[in-house]
Amino acid sequence: MAPVKITGAIAAALSMAVISYLICNCRSKLKKTRTSNFTREPKNGLVGAIGNTPLIRINSLSEATGCEILGKAEFLNPGGSVKDRVAVQIIEEALKSGELAPGGIVTEGSAGSTAISLATVAPAYGCNCHVVIPDDVAIEKSQIIEALGATVERVRPVSITHRDHYVNIARRRAAEANELASKLRKADQTDAKVLNDINGFIFSVEKNPIFSSDCNGGYFADQFENLANFRAHYEGTGPEIWEQTGGNMHAFVAAAGTGGTVAGISRFLQVSLLSFVSLLSSCLELSNLSILIVHFLQQEKNPSIKSFLIDPPGSGLFNKVTRGVMYTREEAEGKRLKNPFDTITEGIGINRLTQNFLMAKLDGAFQGTDIEAVEMSRFLLKNDGLFLGSSSAMNCVGAVRVAQLLGPGHTIVTILCDSGMRHLSKFYNAEYLSQHGLTPSASGLEFLGLG
């Protein structure tokens, strides 16, 4: 029998037929799992409770713009922020690869939320946490981290090119923990009798002022460059948004710090057929088949979903997205010194391109201001009862900007990263705001041009 020649058209038809089959067979399973997984079955510990956060309609903004503005309520994660997802992904991948040992120390340089999430999640995996944090971050963040059992180093803010930037210090701390663990292992392998007396000298491992004597090595989480950050949102947050909207959305907008959130979600949402296959394969456990289909449909995009960046003051990402350059000719990209007060927002805005951000699929960008973020936070608290942090407020500013660009009748999704509980000493401190000329005074949304 002669071999059958499969043309591109036949392959495409077969692929679409398989997808149709998967969709039909998965609908009933999705209906069942929505009920059982989200409401009836108890979660498997703290880690099991992370993710699957609700997508809520922000009524005041929706009514003011004529769009459906939806916020992914990430502040409802156990650790209180979207960074819980990243912490789990980073630790699980590190444990699986062997780079992190059970009982090891996870180190990170963080402006607060990732550090809190790592400190929350690490004990669930039998690990410890050491955090290096800028000393201009709201004091309550470091207090929370310490209360969670992690150790905290507060350092002065400097450029990422400086050896004492908080991220670079965190990297060194992981190396120091690994060096200490290596010495301890060598000591354990030495004969006990020899330990007591070597050529007349008492043998001992030099004590480390930061890590305990039972240190089992360190792992630098590296949230800015570690693509586990991107994968947490590409494999988790993005699919959840797609399912919760039924794919019926027009735009996504968020600010970027590490870039993982905006990159993972934007890339996932703009590959519609890939999105369906990824979701369906998880339902039906047909991973090998889905990989083949994904490979075939890799270039299929959904042009109807647009993704945007909202960028705070002091950040260079707006210029990069809209003009292709971070700074003016007088400034070298990635080497600009950070001003101690660039913006009141925390955890967003950056003056370099991270590996995570480079994965983003963006159609445009907006610049937000500090006063817009402050005014938005008070407006949402008054009209919706939403007590949001500074980055969440900036994201909502972005959602309104996108609504103004697209016009009424569109569905726009953003991320509500964390609550205002971590921002009491700065973002919600009247005296602090007054000192920086940021006292809110708007009665409505006039600060965004809406009456």
Short mmCIF file of C-alpha atoms in Angstrom, two decimals:
data_model
loop_
_atom_site.label_atom_id
_atom_site.label_comp_id
_atom_site.label_asym_id
_atom_site.label_seq_id
_atom_site.Cartn_x
_atom_site.Cartn_y
_atom_site.Cartn_z
CA MET A 1 0.00 0.00 0.00
CA ALA A 2 1.36 3.38 -1.02
CA PRO A 3 2.12 5.81 1.79
CA VAL A 4 -0.49 8.52 2.36
CA LYS A 5 0.73 12.01 1.61
CA ILE A 6 -0.40 14.44 4.29
CA THR A 7 -0.65 17.97 2.99
CA GLY A 8 -0.57 21.14 5.08
CA ALA A 9 -4.32 21.52 4.65
CA ILE A 10 -4.99 17.98 5.89
CA ALA A 11 -2.66 18.49 8.86
CA ALA A 12 -4.43 21.71 9.76
CA ALA A 13 -7.84 20.04 9.45
CA LEU A 14 -6.74 17.13 11.62
CA SER A 15 -5.33 19.49 14.24
CA MET A 16 -8.53 21.53 14.36
CA ALA A 17 -10.57 18.34 14.60
CA VAL A 18 -8.50 17.21 17.57
CA ILE A 19 -8.92 20.58 19.23
CA SER A 20 -12.70 20.44 18.68
CA TYR A 21 -12.75 16.97 20.20
CA LEU A 22 -10.76 18.14 23.21
CA ILE A 23 -12.99 21.17 23.72
CA CYS A 24 -16.18 19.09 23.61
CA ASN A 25 -14.83 16.48 26.00
CA CYS A 26 -13.30 18.98 28.39
CA ARG A 27 -16.31 21.26 28.88
CA SER A 28 -18.06 18.84 31.21
CA LYS A 29 -14.84 18.26 33.15
CA LEU A 30 -14.23 21.99 33.50
CA LYS A 31 -17.77 22.40 34.81
CA LYS A 32 -17.15 19.69 37.44
CA THR A 33 -13.70 20.90 38.45
CA ARG A 34 -14.88 24.49 38.88
CA THR A 35 -17.26 23.25 41.56
CA SER A 36 -15.13 20.59 43.22
CA ASN A 37 -11.69 22.24 43.17
CA PHE A 38 -12.73 25.76 44.06
CA THR A 39 -15.45 25.17 46.65
CA ARG A 40 -15.71 21.64 48.01
CA GLU A 41 -12.31 20.03 48.24
CA PRO A 42 -9.92 21.22 50.96
CA LYS A 43 -6.65 22.67 49.69
CA ASN A 44 -3.41 20.78 50.15
CA GLY A 45 -1.72 23.01 52.70
CA LEU A 46 -0.77 26.63 52.22
CA VAL A 47 0.74 26.08 48.77
CA GLY A 48 -2.50 24.54 47.50
CA ALA A 49 -4.35 27.73 48.41
CA ILE A 50 -2.19 29.89 46.15
CA GLY A 51 -3.70 30.93 42.82
CA ASN A 52 -7.21 30.59 41.39
CA THR A 53 -7.95 34.05 42.74
CA PRO A 54 -11.27 35.66 41.77
CA LEU A 55 -11.61 38.07 38.86
CA ILE A 56 -13.77 40.90 40.12
CA ARG A 57 -15.61 43.66 38.28
CA ILE A 58 -14.46 47.08 39.44
CA ASN A 59 -17.89 48.67 39.36
CA SER A 60 -16.95 52.34 39.66
CA LEU A 61 -14.38 52.26 36.87
CA SER A 62 -16.59 50.12 34.64
CA GLU A 63 -19.51 52.52 34.97
CA ALA A 64 -17.32 55.60 34.45
CA THR A 65 -15.69 54.28 31.27
CA GLY A 66 -18.43 52.19 29.68
CA CYS A 67 -16.03 49.23 29.64
CA GLU A 68 -15.93 46.10 31.74
CA ILE A 69 -12.87 46.66 33.92
CA LEU A 70 -11.90 43.50 35.78
CA GLY A 71 -9.26 43.08 38.46
CA LYS A 72 -7.55 39.79 39.33
CA ALA A 73 -7.70 39.85 43.13
CA GLU A 74 -4.16 38.63 43.85
CA PHE A 75 -4.21 40.23 47.29
CA LEU A 76 -6.33 37.23 48.35
CA ASN A 77 -3.41 34.82 48.05
CA PRO A 78 -2.22 33.45 51.45
CA GLY A 79 0.87 35.66 51.45
CA GLY A 80 -1.19 38.65 50.40
CA SER A 81 0.13 39.29 46.89
CA VAL A 82 0.65 38.11 43.34
CA LYS A 83 4.22 37.19 44.29
CA ASP A 84 3.04 34.04 46.09
CA ARG A 85 2.81 32.40 42.68
CA VAL A 86 6.38 33.35 41.85
CA ALA A 87 7.72 32.15 45.19
CA VAL A 88 6.16 28.70 44.71
CA GLN A 89 7.42 28.38 41.13
CA ILE A 90 10.96 29.46 42.00
CA ILE A 91 11.28 27.15 45.01
CA GLU A 92 9.71 24.13 43.33
CA GLU A 93 11.90 24.45 40.24
CA ALA A 94 15.02 24.92 42.39
CA LEU A 95 14.24 21.87 44.53
CA LYS A 96 13.52 19.78 41.45
CA SER A 97 16.80 20.79 39.78
CA GLY A 98 18.78 20.21 42.97
CA GLU A 99 20.03 23.81 43.12
CA LEU A 100 18.15 24.18 46.40
CA ALA A 101 18.39 21.47 49.05
CA PRO A 102 15.69 20.79 51.65
CA GLY A 103 16.64 22.86 54.68
CA GLY A 104 18.53 25.30 52.47
CA ILE A 105 18.29 29.08 52.53
CA VAL A 106 16.49 31.00 49.79
CA THR A 107 17.99 34.46 49.41
CA GLU A 108 16.43 37.35 47.51
CA GLY A 109 16.75 41.06 46.93
CA SER A 110 13.25 42.46 47.02
CA ALA A 111 11.31 45.67 47.50
CA GLY A 112 8.97 43.75 49.77
CA SER A 113 6.22 41.62 48.22
CA THR A 114 8.40 38.83 46.79
CA ALA A 115 10.31 38.72 50.06
CA ILE A 116 7.09 38.34 52.03
CA SER A 117 5.91 35.59 49.69
CA LEU A 118 9.21 33.71 49.91
CA ALA A 119 9.19 34.00 53.70
CA THR A 120 5.61 32.70 53.70
CA VAL A 121 6.15 29.80 51.32
CA ALA A 122 9.70 28.62 52.16
CA PRO A 123 8.77 26.87 55.45
CA ALA A 124 6.17 24.81 53.58
CA TYR A 125 9.10 23.28 51.67
CA GLY A 126 11.31 22.91 54.74
CA CYS A 127 13.50 25.86 53.72
CA ASN A 128 14.59 29.13 55.30
CA CYS A 129 14.66 32.62 53.86
CA HIS A 130 17.10 35.55 53.93
CA VAL A 131 16.03 38.86 52.40
CA VAL A 132 17.95 41.98 51.41
CA ILE A 133 15.63 44.97 51.14
CA PRO A 134 16.14 48.70 50.33
CA ASP A 135 15.84 50.85 53.44
CA ASP A 136 13.46 53.28 51.71
CA VAL A 137 10.74 50.62 51.48
CA ALA A 138 7.77 50.90 53.85
CA ILE A 139 8.97 49.69 57.26
CA GLU A 140 5.96 47.41 57.76
CA LYS A 141 7.19 45.19 54.94
CA SER A 142 10.43 44.28 56.70
CA GLN A 143 8.49 43.87 59.96
CA ILE A 144 6.19 41.34 58.27
CA ILE A 145 9.16 39.44 56.81
CA GLU A 146 10.84 39.19 60.21
CA ALA A 147 7.57 38.12 61.83
CA LEU A 148 7.39 35.30 59.29
CA GLY A 149 10.74 33.99 60.53
CA ALA A 150 13.04 35.22 57.77
CA THR A 151 16.18 37.27 58.35
CA VAL A 152 16.25 40.78 56.90
CA GLU A 153 19.06 43.08 55.77
CA ARG A 154 18.04 46.68 55.05
CA VAL A 155 20.51 48.47 52.76
CA ARG A 156 20.67 51.85 51.07
CA PRO A 157 19.27 52.10 47.50
CA VAL A 158 21.98 52.21 44.82
CA SER A 159 22.24 51.44 41.10
CA ILE A 160 22.06 47.79 40.01
CA THR A 161 25.61 48.26 38.70
CA HIS A 162 26.85 48.87 42.27
CA ARG A 163 28.17 45.81 44.11
CA ASP A 164 26.03 46.72 47.13
CA HIS A 165 22.73 46.94 45.29
CA TYR A 166 20.29 44.85 47.33
CA VAL A 167 19.98 42.26 44.55
CA ASN A 168 23.77 41.86 44.30
CA ILE A 169 24.10 41.47 48.07
CA ALA A 170 21.41 38.76 48.03
CA ARG A 171 23.36 36.92 45.32
CA ARG A 172 26.50 37.03 47.47
CA ARG A 173 24.60 35.76 50.52
CA ALA A 174 23.56 32.63 48.61
CA ALA A 175 27.20 32.01 47.62
CA GLU A 176 28.27 32.49 51.25
CA ALA A 177 25.63 30.00 52.42
CA ASN A 178 26.85 27.44 49.88
CA GLU A 179 30.46 27.97 50.99
CA LEU A 180 29.49 27.48 54.63
CA ALA A 181 27.50 24.34 53.83
CA SER A 182 30.47 22.95 51.93
CA LYS A 183 32.75 23.51 54.92
CA LEU A 184 30.23 21.90 57.25
CA ARG A 185 29.99 18.83 55.02
CA LYS A 186 33.76 18.49 54.95
CA ALA A 187 33.83 18.80 58.73
CA ASP A 188 31.19 16.07 59.05
CA GLN A 189 33.27 13.77 56.87
CA THR A 190 36.34 14.23 59.03
CA ASP A 191 36.99 11.64 61.72
CA ALA A 192 35.54 12.80 65.04
CA LYS A 193 38.81 12.16 66.87
CA VAL A 194 40.75 14.21 64.36
CA LEU A 195 38.27 17.03 64.76
CA ASN A 196 39.26 17.46 68.38
CA ASP A 197 42.94 17.80 67.77
CA ILE A 198 44.78 18.37 64.50
CA ASN A 199 48.50 18.89 65.07
CA GLY A 200 47.74 20.34 68.47
CA PHE A 201 45.09 22.77 67.24
CA ILE A 202 41.35 22.54 67.83
CA PHE A 203 39.52 22.28 64.52
CA SER A 204 36.33 24.31 63.99
CA VAL A 205 34.35 25.81 61.14
CA GLU A 206 34.45 29.59 61.20
CA LYS A 207 31.10 30.95 62.33
CA ASN A 208 29.03 32.95 59.88
CA PRO A 209 27.32 36.01 61.42
CA ILE A 210 24.23 35.55 59.23
CA PHE A 211 23.67 31.83 58.76
CA SER A 212 23.28 29.15 61.41
CA SER A 213 25.71 26.28 61.99
CA ASP A 214 23.27 23.79 60.42
CA CYS A 215 23.11 25.69 57.12
CA ASN A 216 22.33 23.38 54.20
CA GLY A 217 23.36 25.71 51.40
CA GLY A 218 21.79 28.69 49.70
CA TYR A 219 19.86 29.47 46.54
CA PHE A 220 19.53 32.94 45.03
CA ALA A 221 15.91 33.27 43.87
CA ASP A 222 16.84 35.97 41.33
CA GLN A 223 13.26 37.04 40.66
CA PHE A 224 14.35 39.64 38.08
CA GLU A 225 16.19 37.23 35.77
CA ASN A 226 14.84 33.81 36.77
CA LEU A 227 12.29 32.79 34.12
CA ALA A 228 10.43 30.74 36.72
CA ASN A 229 8.84 34.13 37.43
CA PHE A 230 7.55 34.34 33.84
CA ARG A 231 6.43 30.71 33.89
CA ALA A 232 4.39 31.23 37.08
CA HIS A 233 2.15 33.61 35.15
CA TYR A 234 2.33 31.94 31.74
CA GLU A 235 1.27 28.63 33.26
CA GLY A 236 -0.95 29.97 36.06
CA THR A 237 -2.29 33.51 36.06
CA GLY A 238 -2.71 33.76 32.29
CA PRO A 239 -4.74 30.55 31.92
CA GLU A 240 -6.90 31.54 34.89
CA ILE A 241 -7.74 34.90 33.31
CA TRP A 242 -8.50 33.20 30.01
CA GLU A 243 -10.84 30.72 31.66
CA GLN A 244 -12.51 33.31 33.90
CA THR A 245 -13.29 35.57 30.95
CA GLY A 246 -14.08 32.71 28.62
CA GLY A 247 -11.58 34.30 26.26
CA ASN A 248 -13.98 37.23 25.86
CA MET A 249 -11.62 40.08 26.62
CA HIS A 250 -9.99 42.83 24.61
CA ALA A 251 -7.03 44.06 26.62
CA PHE A 252 -4.71 43.43 29.53
CA VAL A 253 -2.67 46.11 31.31
CA ALA A 254 -0.19 46.07 34.19
CA ALA A 255 2.95 47.74 35.45
CA ALA A 256 6.29 45.94 35.53
CA GLY A 257 8.95 45.53 38.17
CA THR A 258 10.64 42.24 37.45
CA GLY A 259 8.45 41.99 34.36
CA GLY A 260 7.29 38.45 35.10
CA THR A 261 3.59 39.24 35.53
CA VAL A 262 3.10 41.40 32.46
CA ALA A 263 5.28 39.10 30.34
CA GLY A 264 3.72 35.79 31.34
CA ILE A 265 0.14 36.99 31.05
CA SER A 266 0.57 39.05 27.88
CA ARG A 267 2.34 36.25 26.03
CA PHE A 268 -0.24 33.66 27.09
CA LEU A 269 -3.28 35.76 26.22
CA GLN A 270 -2.02 36.58 22.75
CA VAL A 271 -1.71 32.92 21.76
CA SER A 272 -5.39 31.96 21.82
CA LEU A 273 -5.33 28.44 20.39
CA LEU A 274 -2.24 27.62 22.39
CA SER A 275 -4.14 28.82 25.45
CA PHE A 276 -7.01 26.43 24.82
CA VAL A 277 -4.71 23.46 24.24
CA SER A 278 -2.72 24.20 27.41
CA LEU A 279 -5.88 24.35 29.48
CA LEU A 280 -7.42 21.29 27.90
CA SER A 281 -4.32 19.17 28.23
CA SER A 282 -4.27 19.85 31.95
CA CYS A 283 -7.87 18.67 32.15
CA LEU A 284 -7.48 15.53 30.07
CA GLU A 285 -3.86 14.70 30.82
CA LEU A 286 -3.04 14.45 27.12
CA SER A 287 0.24 16.29 27.47
CA ASN A 288 2.06 14.57 24.60
CA LEU A 289 -0.77 15.33 22.19
CA SER A 290 -1.01 18.91 23.34
CA ILE A 291 2.73 19.41 22.84
CA LEU A 292 2.36 18.34 19.21
CA ILE A 293 -0.60 20.64 18.65
CA VAL A 294 1.11 23.50 20.45
CA HIS A 295 4.14 23.08 18.20
CA PHE A 296 1.91 23.13 15.11
CA LEU A 297 -0.07 26.17 16.23
CA GLN A 298 2.85 28.06 17.70
CA GLN A 299 2.50 31.00 15.35
CA GLU A 300 -1.29 31.38 15.68
CA LYS A 301 -2.02 34.66 17.48
CA ASN A 302 -5.17 36.32 18.74
CA PRO A 303 -4.92 39.90 17.42
CA SER A 304 -8.05 40.99 19.26
CA ILE A 305 -6.34 40.89 22.67
CA LYS A 306 -3.98 43.79 23.23
CA SER A 307 -1.53 44.08 26.12
CA PHE A 308 -0.25 47.33 27.56
CA LEU A 309 2.26 48.56 30.12
CA ILE A 310 1.56 51.29 32.68
CA ASP A 311 4.85 52.76 33.89
CA PRO A 312 5.46 54.88 37.04
CA PRO A 313 7.75 57.92 37.35
CA GLY A 314 11.48 57.21 37.29
CA SER A 315 11.15 54.09 35.14
CA GLY A 316 12.58 53.73 31.65
CA LEU A 317 10.23 51.02 30.34
CA PHE A 318 7.68 53.42 28.81
CA ASN A 319 10.38 54.85 26.56
CA LYS A 320 11.64 51.38 25.70
CA VAL A 321 8.19 50.17 24.62
CA THR A 322 7.15 53.32 22.76
CA ARG A 323 10.47 54.61 21.39
CA GLY A 324 12.83 51.66 21.53
CA VAL A 325 15.30 53.34 23.92
CA MET A 326 15.40 53.57 27.69
CA TYR A 327 17.00 57.00 28.05
CA THR A 328 18.34 60.03 26.27
CA ARG A 329 21.76 59.89 24.59
CA GLU A 330 23.36 61.32 27.71
CA GLU A 331 22.37 58.31 29.77
CA ALA A 332 23.75 54.81 29.33
CA GLU A 333 21.02 52.17 29.35
CA GLY A 334 20.97 50.22 32.59
CA LYS A 335 23.47 52.50 34.35
CA ARG A 336 21.31 55.37 35.48
CA LEU A 337 21.53 56.01 39.21
CA LYS A 338 18.23 55.59 40.98
CA ASN A 339 17.05 58.69 42.78
CA PRO A 340 16.08 57.92 46.41
CA PHE A 341 12.62 59.27 45.54
CA ASP A 342 11.64 58.47 41.98
CA THR A 343 8.13 57.34 42.79
CA ILE A 344 5.91 56.61 45.76
CA THR A 345 4.88 53.31 44.18
CA GLU A 346 6.80 50.23 45.30
CA GLY A 347 7.74 47.09 43.40
CA ILE A 348 7.15 48.54 39.92
CA GLY A 349 9.28 50.58 37.54
CA ILE A 350 12.84 49.73 36.57
CA ASN A 351 15.74 51.18 34.58
CA ARG A 352 17.00 48.02 32.94
CA LEU A 353 15.65 45.19 30.81
CA THR A 354 15.23 41.93 32.68
CA GLN A 355 15.04 38.48 31.10
CA ASN A 356 11.45 38.27 32.31
CA PHE A 357 10.39 41.57 30.77
CA LEU A 358 11.98 40.61 27.45
CA MET A 359 9.37 37.83 27.20
CA ALA A 360 6.48 40.33 27.14
CA LYS A 361 4.24 40.85 24.10
CA LEU A 362 3.18 44.49 24.37
CA ASP A 363 1.12 46.65 22.04
CA GLY A 364 1.77 49.96 23.78
CA ALA A 365 2.50 51.74 27.03
CA PHE A 366 1.22 54.57 29.22
CA GLN A 367 2.93 56.72 31.81
CA GLY A 368 1.24 57.09 35.16
CA THR A 369 1.99 59.64 37.85
CA ASP A 370 2.23 59.37 41.61
CA ILE A 371 -0.73 61.66 42.19
CA GLU A 372 -2.85 59.56 39.81
CA ALA A 373 -2.00 56.43 41.80
CA VAL A 374 -2.76 58.12 45.11
CA GLU A 375 -6.04 59.58 43.86
CA MET A 376 -7.06 56.24 42.32
CA SER A 377 -6.45 54.38 45.58
CA ARG A 378 -8.72 56.77 47.49
CA PHE A 379 -11.37 56.72 44.77
CA LEU A 380 -11.54 52.90 44.81
CA LEU A 381 -11.61 52.77 48.60
CA LYS A 382 -14.49 55.24 48.71
CA ASN A 383 -16.53 53.85 45.82
CA ASP A 384 -15.74 50.12 45.75
CA GLY A 385 -14.39 49.32 49.21
CA LEU A 386 -11.12 48.21 47.62
CA PHE A 387 -8.14 48.93 49.86
CA LEU A 388 -5.28 48.56 47.40
CA GLY A 389 -1.51 49.00 47.41
CA SER A 390 0.38 51.46 45.25
CA SER A 391 1.10 49.12 42.32
CA SER A 392 -2.52 47.95 42.24
CA ALA A 393 -3.68 51.57 42.14
CA MET A 394 -1.27 52.30 39.27
CA ASN A 395 -2.61 49.26 37.41
CA CYS A 396 -6.13 50.65 37.73
CA VAL A 397 -4.91 53.97 36.34
CA GLY A 398 -3.63 51.94 33.40
CA ALA A 399 -6.99 50.19 33.00
CA VAL A 400 -8.77 53.54 32.68
CA ARG A 401 -6.17 54.74 30.16
CA VAL A 402 -6.76 51.63 28.05
CA ALA A 403 -10.53 52.13 28.30
CA GLN A 404 -10.11 55.71 27.07
CA LEU A 405 -7.99 54.48 24.18
CA LEU A 406 -10.31 51.65 23.08
CA GLY A 407 -13.63 53.30 23.87
CA PRO A 408 -16.78 51.90 25.52
CA GLY A 409 -17.85 48.28 25.15
CA HIS A 410 -14.51 46.59 25.75
CA THR A 411 -13.38 44.21 28.49
CA ILE A 412 -10.09 45.10 30.17
CA VAL A 413 -8.26 43.04 32.78
CA THR A 414 -5.61 44.19 35.23
CA ILE A 415 -3.89 42.85 38.35
CA LEU A 416 -4.72 43.88 41.92
CA CYS A 417 -1.29 42.92 43.24
CA ASP A 418 -1.62 43.53 46.97
CA SER A 419 -3.69 45.39 49.54
CA GLY A 420 -3.00 48.69 51.24
CA MET A 421 -2.03 46.96 54.49
CA ARG A 422 1.66 47.00 53.46
CA HIS A 423 1.63 50.66 52.53
CA LEU A 424 0.45 52.39 55.70
CA SER A 425 3.65 54.26 56.52
CA LYS A 426 4.01 55.89 53.09
CA PHE A 427 1.26 55.50 50.50
CA TYR A 428 -1.51 55.86 53.10
CA ASN A 429 0.33 58.27 55.39
CA ALA A 430 -1.14 61.77 55.11
CA GLU A 431 1.97 63.46 56.53
CA TYR A 432 4.29 61.62 54.16
CA LEU A 433 2.11 62.46 51.16
CA SER A 434 1.94 66.10 52.17
CA GLN A 435 5.73 66.31 52.36
CA HIS A 436 5.94 65.20 48.74
CA GLY A 437 3.03 67.26 47.40
CA LEU A 438 0.80 64.23 46.93
CA THR A 439 -2.19 65.03 49.13
CA PRO A 440 -5.30 63.67 47.37
CA SER A 441 -8.07 66.18 46.65
CA ALA A 442 -10.18 64.77 43.79
CA SER A 443 -13.88 64.13 44.29
CA GLY A 444 -14.16 61.78 41.31
CA LEU A 445 -12.04 60.69 38.37
CA GLU A 446 -11.30 64.20 37.11
CA PHE A 447 -7.57 63.49 37.61
CA LEU A 448 -7.89 61.14 34.62
CA GLY A 449 -10.11 63.45 32.59
CA LEU A 450 -13.39 61.77 33.54
CA GLY A 451 -16.16 63.92 35.02
#
